[in-house]
Coordinates of C-alpha atoms in Angstrom, one line a residue:
M1 CA 4.2 -19.1 0.9
A2 CA 7.1 -16.4 0.4
R3 CA 9.6 -16.4 -1.8
Y4 CA 12.8 -16.0 -0.7
F5 CA 15.3 -13.5 -2.9
D6 CA 19.1 -13.3 -1.4
V7 CA 21.3 -10.6 -3.4
H8 CA 24.7 -9.1 -3.4
P9 CA 24.8 -5.1 -1.5
E10 CA 26.6 -3.9 -4.6
N11 CA 25.6 -5.8 -7.0
P12 CA 21.5 -7.3 -6.6
Q13 CA 21.4 -10.4 -8.9
P14 CA 18.7 -8.5 -12.1
R15 CA 17.2 -12.1 -12.8
S16 CA 16.1 -11.6 -9.2
L17 CA 15.0 -8.4 -9.0
N18 CA 13.0 -9.7 -12.3
Q19 CA 11.4 -12.0 -10.8
V20 CA 10.0 -9.6 -7.4
V21 CA 9.3 -7.0 -10.3
E22 CA 7.2 -10.2 -11.8
I23 CA 5.4 -10.8 -8.6
L24 CA 4.9 -7.1 -7.4
N25 CA 3.0 -6.8 -11.0
N26 CA 1.0 -9.8 -10.6
G27 CA 0.0 -8.1 -7.8
G28 CA 2.1 -9.3 -4.6
L29 CA 3.4 -8.3 -1.4
V30 CA 7.2 -7.9 -1.1
A31 CA 9.3 -7.0 1.8
Y32 CA 12.6 -5.6 0.8
P33 CA 15.3 -3.6 2.6
T34 CA 16.3 -0.1 2.6
D35 CA 18.5 2.1 4.7
S36 CA 15.8 2.8 7.6
G37 CA 15.1 -0.9 8.3
F38 CA 12.6 -3.0 5.9
A39 CA 9.7 -1.9 4.2
L40 CA 6.7 -3.5 3.0
G41 CA 5.7 -2.6 -0.5
C42 CA 3.3 -3.1 -4.0
K43 CA 2.3 -1.9 -6.8
L44 CA 0.6 1.8 -7.6
G45 CA -3.4 1.1 -7.5
N46 CA -3.2 -2.3 -5.6
K47 CA -5.5 -1.8 -3.0
D48 CA -5.1 -5.7 -1.6
G49 CA -2.0 -4.9 -1.5
L50 CA -2.3 -2.3 0.6
E51 CA -5.0 -4.1 3.1
R52 CA -3.2 -6.6 3.3
I53 CA -0.1 -4.1 5.1
R54 CA -2.7 -2.6 7.3
R55 CA -3.1 -6.1 8.5
I56 CA 0.2 -7.2 8.8
R57 CA 1.1 -3.6 10.9
Q58 CA -2.0 -3.1 12.9
L59 CA -2.7 0.7 10.9
D60 CA -6.1 2.4 10.8
D61 CA -7.0 5.0 7.9
K62 CA -5.2 7.5 9.0
H63 CA -2.2 6.5 8.5
H64 CA 0.0 7.9 5.8
F65 CA 1.1 6.0 3.5
T66 CA 4.7 6.6 1.3
L67 CA 5.6 6.0 -2.1
V68 CA 9.1 5.5 -2.8
C69 CA 10.5 6.5 -5.5
K70 CA 14.3 6.1 -7.4
D71 CA 14.8 10.0 -8.5
F72 CA 13.8 13.5 -7.3
A73 CA 12.3 13.6 -11.2
Q74 CA 9.8 10.4 -10.4
L75 CA 9.0 12.0 -7.0
G76 CA 8.0 15.5 -8.5
Q77 CA 5.0 13.9 -9.9
F78 CA 3.2 12.5 -7.1
V79 CA 3.5 15.5 -4.8
Q80 CA 3.1 19.4 -5.1
M81 CA 6.0 21.5 -3.9
D82 CA 7.1 25.6 -3.6
N83 CA 10.4 26.7 -4.4
D84 CA 11.5 27.3 -1.0
V85 CA 9.9 22.9 -0.3
F86 CA 11.8 21.9 -3.7
R87 CA 15.1 23.1 -2.7
A88 CA 14.7 21.9 0.8
V89 CA 13.3 17.8 -0.2
K90 CA 15.9 17.7 -2.9
A91 CA 18.9 18.9 -0.7
S92 CA 18.0 15.7 1.5
T93 CA 17.5 13.2 -1.1
P94 CA 18.3 10.2 -1.8
G95 CA 18.8 9.8 2.3
Q96 CA 17.1 8.5 5.2
Y97 CA 14.0 11.1 5.6
T98 CA 10.1 10.6 4.6
F99 CA 8.3 13.9 3.5
I100 CA 4.2 14.4 3.3
L101 CA 3.2 17.0 1.1
P102 CA -0.2 17.3 -1.0
A103 CA -1.1 14.7 -3.3
T104 CA -1.2 15.5 -7.6
K105 CA -4.1 13.5 -8.7
E106 CA -1.0 10.6 -10.0
V107 CA -1.5 9.6 -6.5
P108 CA -4.0 7.0 -6.3
R109 CA -6.8 7.5 -4.3
L110 CA -6.7 4.6 -1.8
M111 CA -3.4 5.8 -0.3
L112 CA -4.0 9.4 0.3
H113 CA -4.6 10.8 4.0
P114 CA -8.8 10.7 4.2
K115 CA -9.3 14.7 5.4
K116 CA -5.6 16.1 4.6
K117 CA -5.4 14.1 0.6
T118 CA -1.7 13.8 1.8
V119 CA 1.1 11.0 0.8
G120 CA 4.4 10.6 2.1
V121 CA 7.1 10.1 -0.6
R122 CA 11.0 9.1 -0.3
I123 CA 13.8 8.5 -2.0
P124 CA 16.6 6.1 -0.1
D125 CA 20.1 5.6 -0.7
H126 CA 19.9 2.0 -1.2
R127 CA 21.5 0.3 -3.6
T128 CA 19.4 -2.8 -3.6
T129 CA 15.7 -0.9 -3.4
L130 CA 17.1 2.1 -6.4
A131 CA 17.8 -1.1 -8.4
L132 CA 14.5 -2.8 -7.9
L133 CA 12.5 0.8 -7.9
D134 CA 14.3 0.9 -11.7
A135 CA 13.9 -2.8 -13.0
L136 CA 9.9 -1.9 -11.6
G137 CA 9.7 1.6 -13.8
E138 CA 7.4 3.0 -11.2
P139 CA 7.3 4.3 -7.1
L140 CA 6.3 1.8 -4.5
M141 CA 3.3 1.9 -2.5
S142 CA 4.8 1.3 0.9
S143 CA 4.9 1.3 4.8
T144 CA 8.0 0.7 6.9
L145 CA 7.9 -3.2 8.4
I146 CA 6.9 -2.3 12.6
L147 CA 5.1 -4.9 13.5
P148 CA 2.2 -4.0 16.4
G149 CA 3.7 -4.4 19.4
H150 CA 7.2 -2.8 18.2
S151 CA 8.4 0.3 17.8
E152 CA 11.8 -0.2 15.6
P153 CA 11.2 -1.4 12.1
M154 CA 12.9 -5.7 11.1
T155 CA 15.8 -5.3 10.0
E156 CA 17.0 -9.6 9.7
G157 CA 15.4 -10.6 6.1
W158 CA 15.7 -15.1 7.3
Q159 CA 13.6 -13.4 10.0
I160 CA 10.5 -11.5 8.3
N161 CA 11.0 -14.9 5.6
E162 CA 10.1 -16.9 9.0
E163 CA 7.2 -14.4 10.4
L164 CA 5.9 -13.9 7.3
D165 CA 6.2 -16.5 5.3
H166 CA 2.6 -16.8 4.8
Q167 CA 1.7 -12.5 4.6
V168 CA 3.9 -11.3 2.3
D169 CA 4.6 -13.4 -1.6
A170 CA 8.8 -12.9 -1.4
V171 CA 11.0 -10.9 0.7
L172 CA 14.1 -10.1 -1.2
D173 CA 17.0 -9.5 1.3
S174 CA 20.6 -7.8 0.5
G175 CA 21.8 -8.0 4.2
D176 CA 22.8 -4.4 4.6
V177 CA 19.7 -2.9 6.2
G178 CA 19.7 0.7 8.0
T179 CA 18.2 0.2 11.8
D180 CA 16.8 3.3 12.6
P181 CA 13.2 4.9 10.8
T182 CA 13.3 7.5 8.3
T183 CA 12.4 10.6 9.8
V184 CA 9.5 12.1 9.1
V185 CA 9.5 16.4 8.1
N186 CA 5.6 17.8 7.6
F187 CA 5.3 20.2 5.3
V188 CA 1.6 20.7 4.7
N189 CA -0.6 23.7 6.0
D190 CA 2.4 26.1 5.2
E191 CA 4.3 25.1 8.0
V192 CA 7.1 23.0 9.1
S193 CA 6.8 19.9 11.3
V194 CA 9.3 17.1 12.2
D195 CA 6.5 14.0 13.3
R196 CA 9.4 11.6 14.1
V197 CA 12.7 12.2 14.6
G198 CA 14.9 9.1 13.3
A199 CA 17.4 7.9 10.8
G200 CA 17.8 11.9 9.2
D201 CA 19.0 14.8 11.1
P202 CA 16.5 16.7 11.6
T203 CA 18.0 19.8 12.5
P204 CA 17.6 21.1 8.4
F205 CA 14.2 21.1 9.3
Q206 CA 13.4 22.4 12.9

């Protein structure tokens, strides 16, 4: 049964955040709010956590998982960027974007796209997410919480708690969730493409 944590959107209670971090450190899977709907997240290297995300979302092995990072310095440890890409990504973070980039050796192999060795990265513009990441001290391996047959992410914590009660270990809810998924920008193969138009303005990348 999932534990439900209701926190303040401006000042999320450290005690609740630390309890969620403890669940993550013990191999748990959590649903947490972002500026682009709820997401599912687990600790770096948690193979079982990723498999649980795959089952909940019915994903194949070509799905790009995302490393959700607290700041640009952290993001830069996990992906390779030339100067132009560096400037483009930095100018758009934090924000409602996911960037697909070549991964560094810091990224767990089980997260990588099997053929391209790429990974998604993002820095959300959301106080509760950033507070959770700060308390955890590392990125979350994540995927937007879009259930099979749906095109939009889940946005109500109570509904997630009811529907996924036995599939996740915790639901963190601050009541201030974005309603649209991220805009996905792909920087692989020296070409820039917008793979999905979402909440972030795609114009700078078209």
